[in-house]
Amino acid sequence: MPESQKSPLSAIHPLSREFFARDPRHVARQLLGKVLVRANSRSSAPLTARIVEVEAYLGEEDPAAHAAAGRTLRNSVLFGPPGYAYIYFIYGNHYCLNVSCEPEGKAGGVLFRALEPLSGIEQMAKARGIEVRSTGVNSSRVNSKKDWPKLTSGPGRLCEAFGITRARDNGCDLTKPTGSLWIGDDAYRARDILTTPRIGITKAADMPLRYLLGGNPYVSGRKIRTK
DNA sequence: ATATCGATTATCT
DNA sequence: GATAATCGATATG
């Protein structure tokens, strides 16, 4: 059970544009262990969570990618410069967060599938509509740590926890710590990286483009399958 | 424990 | 008009 460390914001430094200007498969693998930061305006503290599960979506050659049918108004961020947020609305209910990859003009992206909450737990719980009950004298405790995965395990859930919407965040630059949403490196080293087929797609469902931290309890989906 | 299903809407054919 | 990179609830072993 990996006990991830919490870092102060000053110890998290943003990823470069070049980091994202590559094949989504490389970006996806190297995003594991990095930190997603939501710097809330006004008084509230920032939300931070470690990236523990992602999927790579390639360009027009990937039938499962939104870029497969070429550039449209919706997916234009995927064809733009790297390091920007591509957010789409799905099943009439949920938002999903991606970051654009590849140099400008070539499509590609990485879908964020699961995070491990580091700070701002109560605010995430509130955004997710989950009861936060204080236990005993200490006032700032979520019921128990085993409830945390419900906050950010799944692409729709993590967006809800972070307050990510298309209107607010689509097209935002994720390399700028002055922005309200960005990705940083706090020197945490990802271990035990696993690769599996992507989840929830019907086309090209066999390509192993899902990357996750093995054994991490915040990874989405069913438990370990013994087959 | 796994399986199935309904919700709800932007986007594209 | 059909589909979708999902979730949560309900049903069943």
PDB file of C-alpha atoms (C1' of nucleotides) in Angstrom:
ATOM      1  CA  MET A   1       0.000   0.000   0.000  1.00  0.00           C
ATOM      2  CA  PRO A   2       1.836   3.097  -1.177  1.00  0.00           C
ATOM      3  CA  GLU A   3       1.774   5.876   1.363  1.00  0.00           C
ATOM      4  CA  SER A   4       2.056   8.944  -0.816  1.00  0.00           C
ATOM      5  CA  GLN A   5       3.493  12.090   0.585  1.00  0.00           C
ATOM      6  CA  LYS A   6       1.860  15.430   0.714  1.00  0.00           C
ATOM      7  CA  SER A   7       3.924  18.339  -0.541  1.00  0.00           C
ATOM      8  CA  PRO A   8       3.483  22.050   0.037  1.00  0.00           C
ATOM      9  CA  LEU A   9       2.557  23.948  -3.118  1.00  0.00           C
ATOM     10  CA  SER A  10       5.971  25.587  -3.189  1.00  0.00           C
ATOM     11  CA  ALA A  11       7.529  22.132  -3.569  1.00  0.00           C
ATOM     12  CA  ILE A  12       5.421  21.308  -6.621  1.00  0.00           C
ATOM     13  CA  HIS A  13       6.780  22.626  -9.849  1.00  0.00           C
ATOM     14  CA  PRO A  14       4.877  22.798 -13.113  1.00  0.00           C
ATOM     15  CA  LEU A  15       5.551  20.535 -16.059  1.00  0.00           C
ATOM     16  CA  SER A  16       6.964  22.117 -19.189  1.00  0.00           C
ATOM     17  CA  ARG A  17       5.230  22.530 -22.522  1.00  0.00           C
ATOM     18  CA  GLU A  18       7.761  20.123 -24.021  1.00  0.00           C
ATOM     19  CA  PHE A  19       6.713  17.448 -21.543  1.00  0.00           C
ATOM     20  CA  PHE A  20       3.375  17.270 -23.328  1.00  0.00           C
ATOM     21  CA  ALA A  21       4.707  17.716 -26.870  1.00  0.00           C
ATOM     22  CA  ARG A  22       5.205  13.980 -27.320  1.00  0.00           C
ATOM     23  CA  ASP A  23       3.402  10.761 -28.040  1.00  0.00           C
ATOM     24  CA  PRO A  24       0.479  10.417 -25.600  1.00  0.00           C
ATOM     25  CA  ARG A  25       1.750   6.988 -24.542  1.00  0.00           C
ATOM     26  CA  HIS A  26       4.949   8.491 -23.173  1.00  0.00           C
ATOM     27  CA  VAL A  27       3.130  11.399 -21.598  1.00  0.00           C
ATOM     28  CA  ALA A  28       0.567   9.100 -19.985  1.00  0.00           C
ATOM     29  CA  ARG A  29       3.162   6.857 -18.403  1.00  0.00           C
ATOM     30  CA  GLN A  30       5.145   9.786 -17.068  1.00  0.00           C
ATOM     31  CA  LEU A  31       2.092  11.581 -15.720  1.00  0.00           C
ATOM     32  CA  LEU A  32       1.647   8.802 -13.161  1.00  0.00           C
ATOM     33  CA  GLY A  33       2.746  10.135  -9.798  1.00  0.00           C
ATOM     34  CA  LYS A  34       2.419  13.786 -10.804  1.00  0.00           C
ATOM     35  CA  VAL A  35       0.049  16.142  -9.001  1.00  0.00           C
ATOM     36  CA  LEU A  36      -3.094  17.838 -10.245  1.00  0.00           C
ATOM     37  CA  VAL A  37      -3.628  21.197  -8.564  1.00  0.00           C
ATOM     38  CA  ARG A  38      -6.791  23.243  -8.339  1.00  0.00           C
ATOM     39  CA  ALA A  39      -5.938  26.669  -7.048  1.00  0.00           C
ATOM     40  CA  ASN A  40      -9.255  28.005  -5.892  1.00  0.00           C
ATOM     41  CA  SER A  41      -9.894  31.673  -6.109  1.00  0.00           C
ATOM     42  CA  ARG A  42     -10.440  33.503  -2.865  1.00  0.00           C
ATOM     43  CA  SER A  43     -10.064  32.176   0.589  1.00  0.00           C
ATOM     44  CA  SER A  44     -10.130  28.421   0.190  1.00  0.00           C
ATOM     45  CA  ALA A  45      -7.027  26.257   0.173  1.00  0.00           C
ATOM     46  CA  PRO A  46      -5.892  24.543  -3.042  1.00  0.00           C
ATOM     47  CA  LEU A  47      -6.949  21.023  -3.903  1.00  0.00           C
ATOM     48  CA  THR A  48      -4.169  18.590  -4.729  1.00  0.00           C
ATOM     49  CA  ALA A  49      -4.258  14.958  -5.769  1.00  0.00           C
ATOM     50  CA  ARG A  50      -1.787  12.486  -7.219  1.00  0.00           C
ATOM     51  CA  ILE A  51      -2.377  11.016 -10.665  1.00  0.00           C
ATOM     52  CA  VAL A  52      -2.670   7.231 -10.320  1.00  0.00           C
ATOM     53  CA  GLU A  53      -4.492   6.144 -13.501  1.00  0.00           C
ATOM     54  CA  VAL A  54      -4.547   7.564 -17.041  1.00  0.00           C
ATOM     55  CA  GLU A  55      -5.274   6.498 -20.603  1.00  0.00           C
ATOM     56  CA  ALA A  56      -3.562   7.518 -23.833  1.00  0.00           C
ATOM     57  CA  TYR A  57      -5.647   8.536 -26.827  1.00  0.00           C
ATOM     58  CA  LEU A  58      -3.748   8.833 -30.069  1.00  0.00           C
ATOM     59  CA  GLY A  59      -4.491  10.968 -33.091  1.00  0.00           C
ATOM     60  CA  GLU A  60      -6.673  10.353 -36.092  1.00  0.00           C
ATOM     61  CA  GLU A  61      -5.286   6.816 -36.387  1.00  0.00           C
ATOM     62  CA  ASP A  62      -6.909   5.780 -33.079  1.00  0.00           C
ATOM     63  CA  PRO A  63     -10.555   4.740 -33.677  1.00  0.00           C
ATOM     64  CA  ALA A  64     -11.409   5.248 -30.001  1.00  0.00           C
ATOM     65  CA  ALA A  65     -10.089   8.809 -29.863  1.00  0.00           C
ATOM     66  CA  HIS A  66     -12.296  11.825 -30.255  1.00  0.00           C
ATOM     67  CA  ALA A  67      -9.813  12.991 -32.849  1.00  0.00           C
ATOM     68  CA  ALA A  68     -10.542   9.970 -35.026  1.00  0.00           C
ATOM     69  CA  ALA A  69     -13.022  11.777 -37.271  1.00  0.00           C
ATOM     70  CA  GLY A  70     -10.775  14.768 -37.736  1.00  0.00           C
ATOM     71  CA  ARG A  71     -10.926  18.214 -36.242  1.00  0.00           C
ATOM     72  CA  THR A  72     -14.282  19.514 -35.062  1.00  0.00           C
ATOM     73  CA  LEU A  73     -15.334  22.348 -32.821  1.00  0.00           C
ATOM     74  CA  ARG A  74     -15.512  20.052 -29.801  1.00  0.00           C
ATOM     75  CA  ASN A  75     -12.153  18.348 -30.142  1.00  0.00           C
ATOM     76  CA  SER A  76     -10.134  21.271 -31.464  1.00  0.00           C
ATOM     77  CA  VAL A  77      -8.048  21.500 -28.287  1.00  0.00           C
ATOM     78  CA  LEU A  78      -6.626  18.062 -29.081  1.00  0.00           C
ATOM     79  CA  PHE A  79      -5.234  19.458 -32.326  1.00  0.00           C
ATOM     80  CA  GLY A  80      -3.883  22.587 -30.713  1.00  0.00           C
ATOM     81  CA  PRO A  81      -0.682  23.155 -28.732  1.00  0.00           C
ATOM     82  CA  PRO A  82       0.289  20.645 -26.011  1.00  0.00           C
ATOM     83  CA  GLY A  83      -0.414  21.036 -22.317  1.00  0.00           C
ATOM     84  CA  TYR A  84      -3.969  22.345 -22.548  1.00  0.00           C
ATOM     85  CA  ALA A  85      -7.138  20.967 -20.955  1.00  0.00           C
ATOM     86  CA  TYR A  86      -9.590  19.189 -23.246  1.00  0.00           C
ATOM     87  CA  ILE A  87     -12.844  18.674 -21.401  1.00  0.00           C
ATOM     88  CA  TYR A  88     -15.930  16.992 -22.788  1.00  0.00           C
ATOM     89  CA  PHE A  89     -19.369  16.208 -21.476  1.00  0.00           C
ATOM     90  CA  ILE A  90     -20.486  12.586 -21.669  1.00  0.00           C
ATOM     91  CA  TYR A  91     -23.644  10.544 -21.081  1.00  0.00           C
ATOM     92  CA  GLY A  92     -25.535  13.702 -20.275  1.00  0.00           C
ATOM     93  CA  ASN A  93     -24.039  13.626 -16.802  1.00  0.00           C
ATOM     94  CA  HIS A  94     -20.289  13.814 -16.515  1.00  0.00           C
ATOM     95  CA  TYR A  95     -17.226  15.756 -17.501  1.00  0.00           C
ATOM     96  CA  CYS A  96     -13.913  14.161 -18.352  1.00  0.00           C
ATOM     97  CA  LEU A  97     -10.488  15.804 -18.253  1.00  0.00           C
ATOM     98  CA  ASN A  98      -7.734  15.315 -20.804  1.00  0.00           C
ATOM     99  CA  VAL A  99      -4.496  17.102 -21.509  1.00  0.00           C
ATOM    100  CA  SER A 100      -3.487  17.740 -25.107  1.00  0.00           C
ATOM    101  CA  CYS A 101      -0.284  16.102 -26.342  1.00  0.00           C
ATOM    102  CA  GLU A 102       1.903  16.165 -29.448  1.00  0.00           C
ATOM    103  CA  PRO A 103       3.139  19.338 -31.153  1.00  0.00           C
ATOM    104  CA  GLU A 104       0.507  21.742 -32.433  1.00  0.00           C
ATOM    105  CA  GLY A 105      -1.336  20.430 -35.462  1.00  0.00           C
ATOM    106  CA  LYS A 106      -1.124  16.769 -34.450  1.00  0.00           C
ATOM    107  CA  ALA A 107      -3.898  15.350 -32.283  1.00  0.00           C
ATOM    108  CA  GLY A 108      -3.342  13.362 -29.115  1.00  0.00           C
ATOM    109  CA  GLY A 109      -4.309  13.398 -25.483  1.00  0.00           C
ATOM    110  CA  VAL A 110      -4.270  11.733 -22.101  1.00  0.00           C
ATOM    111  CA  LEU A 111      -7.467  11.048 -20.147  1.00  0.00           C
ATOM    112  CA  PHE A 112      -7.295  11.378 -16.365  1.00  0.00           C
ATOM    113  CA  ARG A 113      -9.027   8.350 -14.857  1.00  0.00           C
ATOM    114  CA  ALA A 114      -8.169   8.394 -11.159  1.00  0.00           C
ATOM    115  CA  LEU A 115      -6.454  10.510  -8.524  1.00  0.00           C
ATOM    116  CA  GLU A 116      -5.292   9.988  -4.977  1.00  0.00           C
ATOM    117  CA  PRO A 117      -6.436  12.946  -2.845  1.00  0.00           C
ATOM    118  CA  LEU A 118      -3.621  14.743  -1.018  1.00  0.00           C
ATOM    119  CA  SER A 119      -5.152  17.950   0.295  1.00  0.00           C
ATOM    120  CA  GLY A 120      -8.533  19.616   0.314  1.00  0.00           C
ATOM    121  CA  ILE A 121     -10.338  16.380   1.130  1.00  0.00           C
ATOM    122  CA  GLU A 122     -13.302  18.071   2.730  1.00  0.00           C
ATOM    123  CA  GLN A 123     -13.828  20.365  -0.189  1.00  0.00           C
ATOM    124  CA  MET A 124     -13.677  17.451  -2.612  1.00  0.00           C
ATOM    125  CA  ALA A 125     -16.226  15.560  -0.515  1.00  0.00           C
ATOM    126  CA  LYS A 126     -18.497  18.563  -0.527  1.00  0.00           C
ATOM    127  CA  ALA A 127     -18.214  18.922  -4.299  1.00  0.00           C
ATOM    128  CA  ARG A 128     -19.058  15.235  -4.667  1.00  0.00           C
ATOM    129  CA  GLY A 129     -22.034  15.508  -2.364  1.00  0.00           C
ATOM    130  CA  ILE A 130     -20.602  13.057   0.133  1.00  0.00           C
ATOM    131  CA  GLU A 131     -21.231  13.495   3.829  1.00  0.00           C
ATOM    132  CA  VAL A 132     -18.282  14.658   5.845  1.00  0.00           C
ATOM    133  CA  ARG A 133     -18.667  13.858   9.482  1.00  0.00           C
ATOM    134  CA  SER A 134     -16.304  15.107  12.108  1.00  0.00           C
ATOM    135  CA  THR A 135     -15.148  12.415  14.478  1.00  0.00           C
ATOM    136  CA  GLY A 136     -14.566  13.288  18.092  1.00  0.00           C
ATOM    137  CA  VAL A 137     -12.776  16.475  18.970  1.00  0.00           C
ATOM    138  CA  ASN A 138     -10.964  16.989  15.696  1.00  0.00           C
ATOM    139  CA  SER A 139     -13.223  18.824  13.332  1.00  0.00           C
ATOM    140  CA  SER A 140     -11.577  18.171   9.983  1.00  0.00           C
ATOM    141  CA  ARG A 141     -11.864  14.489   9.245  1.00  0.00           C
ATOM    142  CA  VAL A 142     -13.602  12.568   6.541  1.00  0.00           C
ATOM    143  CA  ASN A 143     -15.379   9.536   7.918  1.00  0.00           C
ATOM    144  CA  SER A 144     -12.550   7.167   7.186  1.00  0.00           C
ATOM    145  CA  LYS A 145      -9.760   6.834   4.702  1.00  0.00           C
ATOM    146  CA  LYS A 146     -11.447   3.936   3.022  1.00  0.00           C
ATOM    147  CA  ASP A 147     -14.109   6.311   1.733  1.00  0.00           C
ATOM    148  CA  TRP A 148     -11.608   8.471  -0.109  1.00  0.00           C
ATOM    149  CA  PRO A 149     -11.604   6.543  -3.378  1.00  0.00           C
ATOM    150  CA  LYS A 150     -15.216   7.525  -3.928  1.00  0.00           C
ATOM    151  CA  LEU A 151     -14.014  11.096  -4.233  1.00  0.00           C
ATOM    152  CA  THR A 152     -11.687  10.834  -7.217  1.00  0.00           C
ATOM    153  CA  SER A 153     -11.674   7.267  -8.589  1.00  0.00           C
ATOM    154  CA  GLY A 154     -13.106   7.596 -12.066  1.00  0.00           C
ATOM    155  CA  PRO A 155     -12.918  10.261 -14.776  1.00  0.00           C
ATOM    156  CA  GLY A 156     -16.327  11.710 -13.963  1.00  0.00           C
ATOM    157  CA  ARG A 157     -15.784  11.621 -10.234  1.00  0.00           C
ATOM    158  CA  LEU A 158     -12.462  13.407 -10.260  1.00  0.00           C
ATOM    159  CA  CYS A 159     -13.887  16.194 -12.357  1.00  0.00           C
ATOM    160  CA  GLU A 160     -16.741  16.626  -9.940  1.00  0.00           C
ATOM    161  CA  ALA A 161     -14.368  16.630  -6.966  1.00  0.00           C
ATOM    162  CA  PHE A 162     -12.203  19.301  -8.584  1.00  0.00           C
ATOM    163  CA  GLY A 163     -15.118  21.336  -9.904  1.00  0.00           C
ATOM    164  CA  ILE A 164     -13.935  20.827 -13.469  1.00  0.00           C
ATOM    165  CA  THR A 165     -16.430  21.795 -16.180  1.00  0.00           C
ATOM    166  CA  ARG A 166     -16.189  22.473 -19.867  1.00  0.00           C
ATOM    167  CA  ALA A 167     -17.311  26.051 -19.453  1.00  0.00           C
ATOM    168  CA  ARG A 168     -14.733  26.766 -16.792  1.00  0.00           C
ATOM    169  CA  ASP A 169     -11.707  24.759 -17.825  1.00  0.00           C
ATOM    170  CA  ASN A 170     -11.770  23.689 -21.465  1.00  0.00           C
ATOM    171  CA  GLY A 171      -8.764  25.153 -23.247  1.00  0.00           C
ATOM    172  CA  CYS A 172      -6.938  26.148 -20.061  1.00  0.00           C
ATOM    173  CA  ASP A 173      -3.156  25.987 -20.002  1.00  0.00           C
ATOM    174  CA  LEU A 174      -2.187  23.246 -17.536  1.00  0.00           C
ATOM    175  CA  THR A 175       1.484  24.249 -17.416  1.00  0.00           C
ATOM    176  CA  LYS A 176       0.910  27.574 -15.675  1.00  0.00           C
ATOM    177  CA  PRO A 177       0.858  27.569 -11.857  1.00  0.00           C
ATOM    178  CA  THR A 178      -0.729  31.001 -12.044  1.00  0.00           C
ATOM    179  CA  GLY A 179      -3.805  29.391 -13.552  1.00  0.00           C
ATOM    180  CA  SER A 180      -6.553  27.742 -11.563  1.00  0.00           C
ATOM    181  CA  LEU A 181      -5.805  24.228 -12.817  1.00  0.00           C
ATOM    182  CA  TRP A 182      -2.325  22.861 -13.474  1.00  0.00           C
ATOM    183  CA  ILE A 183      -0.102  19.811 -13.226  1.00  0.00           C
ATOM    184  CA  GLY A 184       3.077  19.641 -11.187  1.00  0.00           C
ATOM    185  CA  ASP A 185       5.940  17.419 -10.117  1.00  0.00           C
ATOM    186  CA  ASP A 186       6.702  17.052  -6.425  1.00  0.00           C
ATOM    187  CA  ALA A 187       9.565  14.591  -6.926  1.00  0.00           C
ATOM    188  CA  TYR A 188       7.410  11.595  -6.048  1.00  0.00           C
ATOM    189  CA  ARG A 189       8.607   8.521  -7.912  1.00  0.00           C
ATOM    190  CA  ALA A 190       5.976   6.302  -9.497  1.00  0.00           C
ATOM    191  CA  ARG A 191       6.522   2.595  -8.878  1.00  0.00           C
ATOM    192  CA  ASP A 192       4.962  -0.557 -10.255  1.00  0.00           C
ATOM    193  CA  ILE A 193       3.418   0.907 -13.384  1.00  0.00           C
ATOM    194  CA  LEU A 194       0.958  -1.471 -15.053  1.00  0.00           C
ATOM    195  CA  THR A 195      -0.504  -1.374 -18.549  1.00  0.00           C
ATOM    196  CA  THR A 196      -3.962  -2.685 -19.471  1.00  0.00           C
ATOM    197  CA  PRO A 197      -6.593  -2.162 -22.172  1.00  0.00           C
ATOM    198  CA  ARG A 198      -8.628   1.029 -21.959  1.00  0.00           C
ATOM    199  CA  ILE A 199     -11.956   1.081 -20.165  1.00  0.00           C
ATOM    200  CA  GLY A 200     -15.418   1.936 -21.412  1.00  0.00           C
ATOM    201  CA  ILE A 201     -14.713   2.029 -25.138  1.00  0.00           C
ATOM    202  CA  THR A 202     -16.025  -0.121 -27.957  1.00  0.00           C
ATOM    203  CA  LYS A 203     -13.533   0.638 -30.731  1.00  0.00           C
ATOM    204  CA  ALA A 204      -9.903  -0.448 -30.484  1.00  0.00           C
ATOM    205  CA  ALA A 205     -10.799  -1.852 -27.087  1.00  0.00           C
ATOM    206  CA  ASP A 206      -7.845  -4.209 -27.088  1.00  0.00           C
ATOM    207  CA  MET A 207      -5.027  -1.698 -27.303  1.00  0.00           C
ATOM    208  CA  PRO A 208      -3.121  -1.591 -23.994  1.00  0.00           C
ATOM    209  CA  LEU A 209      -3.109   2.154 -23.457  1.00  0.00           C
ATOM    210  CA  ARG A 210      -4.288   2.393 -19.852  1.00  0.00           C
ATOM    211  CA  TYR A 211      -1.570   3.073 -17.309  1.00  0.00           C
ATOM    212  CA  LEU A 212      -1.911   2.754 -13.550  1.00  0.00           C
ATOM    213  CA  LEU A 213       0.021   2.402 -10.319  1.00  0.00           C
ATOM    214  CA  GLY A 214      -0.229  -1.253  -9.345  1.00  0.00           C
ATOM    215  CA  GLY A 215      -1.887  -1.844  -6.013  1.00  0.00           C
ATOM    216  CA  ASN A 216      -2.953   1.741  -5.580  1.00  0.00           C
ATOM    217  CA  PRO A 217      -6.361   1.742  -3.867  1.00  0.00           C
ATOM    218  CA  TYR A 218      -7.535   4.839  -5.701  1.00  0.00           C
ATOM    219  CA  VAL A 219      -7.426   3.284  -9.161  1.00  0.00           C
ATOM    220  CA  SER A 220     -10.893   3.069 -10.705  1.00  0.00           C
ATOM    221  CA  GLY A 221     -12.834   0.021 -11.762  1.00  0.00           C
ATOM    222  CA  ARG A 222     -13.206  -3.466 -10.372  1.00  0.00           C
ATOM    223  CA  LYS A 223     -10.789  -5.207  -8.097  1.00  0.00           C
ATOM    224  CA  ILE A 224      -7.912  -7.348  -9.266  1.00  0.00           C
ATOM    225  CA  ARG A 225      -9.037  -9.923 -11.757  1.00  0.00           C
ATOM    226  CA  THR A 226      -7.357 -13.282 -11.353  1.00  0.00           C
ATOM    227  CA  LYS A 227      -7.224 -14.711 -14.802  1.00  0.00           C
TER     228      LYS A 227
ATOM    229  C1'  DA B   1     -19.350 -10.736  -5.326  1.00  0.00           C
ATOM    230  C1'  DT B   2     -20.811  -9.422 -10.369  1.00  0.00           C
ATOM    231  C1'  DA B   3     -24.441  -7.937 -13.701  1.00  0.00           C
ATOM    232  C1'  DT B   4     -27.644  -4.999 -15.657  1.00  0.00           C
ATOM    233  C1'  DC B   5     -29.871  -0.738 -16.316  1.00  0.00           C
ATOM    234  C1'  DG B   6     -31.563   4.171 -16.371  1.00  0.00           C
ATOM    235  C1'  DA B   7     -30.261   8.981 -16.332  1.00  0.00           C
ATOM    236  C1'  DT B   8     -29.601  12.937 -19.470  1.00  0.00           C
ATOM    237  C1'  DT B   9     -27.544  15.997 -23.263  1.00  0.00           C
ATOM    238  C1'  DA B  10     -23.774  17.676 -26.497  1.00  0.00           C
ATOM    239  C1'  DT B  11     -22.259  16.278 -30.660  1.00  0.00           C
ATOM    240  C1'  DC B  12     -22.220  14.366 -35.071  1.00  0.00           C
ATOM    241  C1'  DT B  13     -24.589  11.483 -39.088  1.00  0.00           C
TER     242       DT B  13
ATOM    243  C1'  DG C   1     -31.989  10.018 -34.420  1.00  0.00           C
ATOM    244  C1'  DA C   2     -28.074   7.441 -32.414  1.00  0.00           C
ATOM    245  C1'  DT C   3     -24.311   7.439 -29.767  1.00  0.00           C
ATOM    246  C1'  DA C   4     -21.168   8.120 -25.829  1.00  0.00           C
ATOM    247  C1'  DA C   5     -13.476   7.862 -22.931  1.00  0.00           C
ATOM    248  C1'  DT C   6     -19.686   7.266 -16.794  1.00  0.00           C
ATOM    249  C1'  DC C   7     -21.919   6.697 -12.410  1.00  0.00           C
ATOM    250  C1'  DG C   8     -24.914   5.042  -8.954  1.00  0.00           C
ATOM    251  C1'  DA C   9     -28.681   2.231  -7.869  1.00  0.00           C
ATOM    252  C1'  DT C  10     -30.836  -2.089  -7.932  1.00  0.00           C
ATOM    253  C1'  DA C  11     -31.118  -6.988  -8.593  1.00  0.00           C
ATOM    254  C1'  DT C  12     -29.280 -11.469  -7.940  1.00  0.00           C
ATOM    255  C1'  DG C  13     -25.785 -15.507  -6.458  1.00  0.00           C
TER     256       DG C  13
END
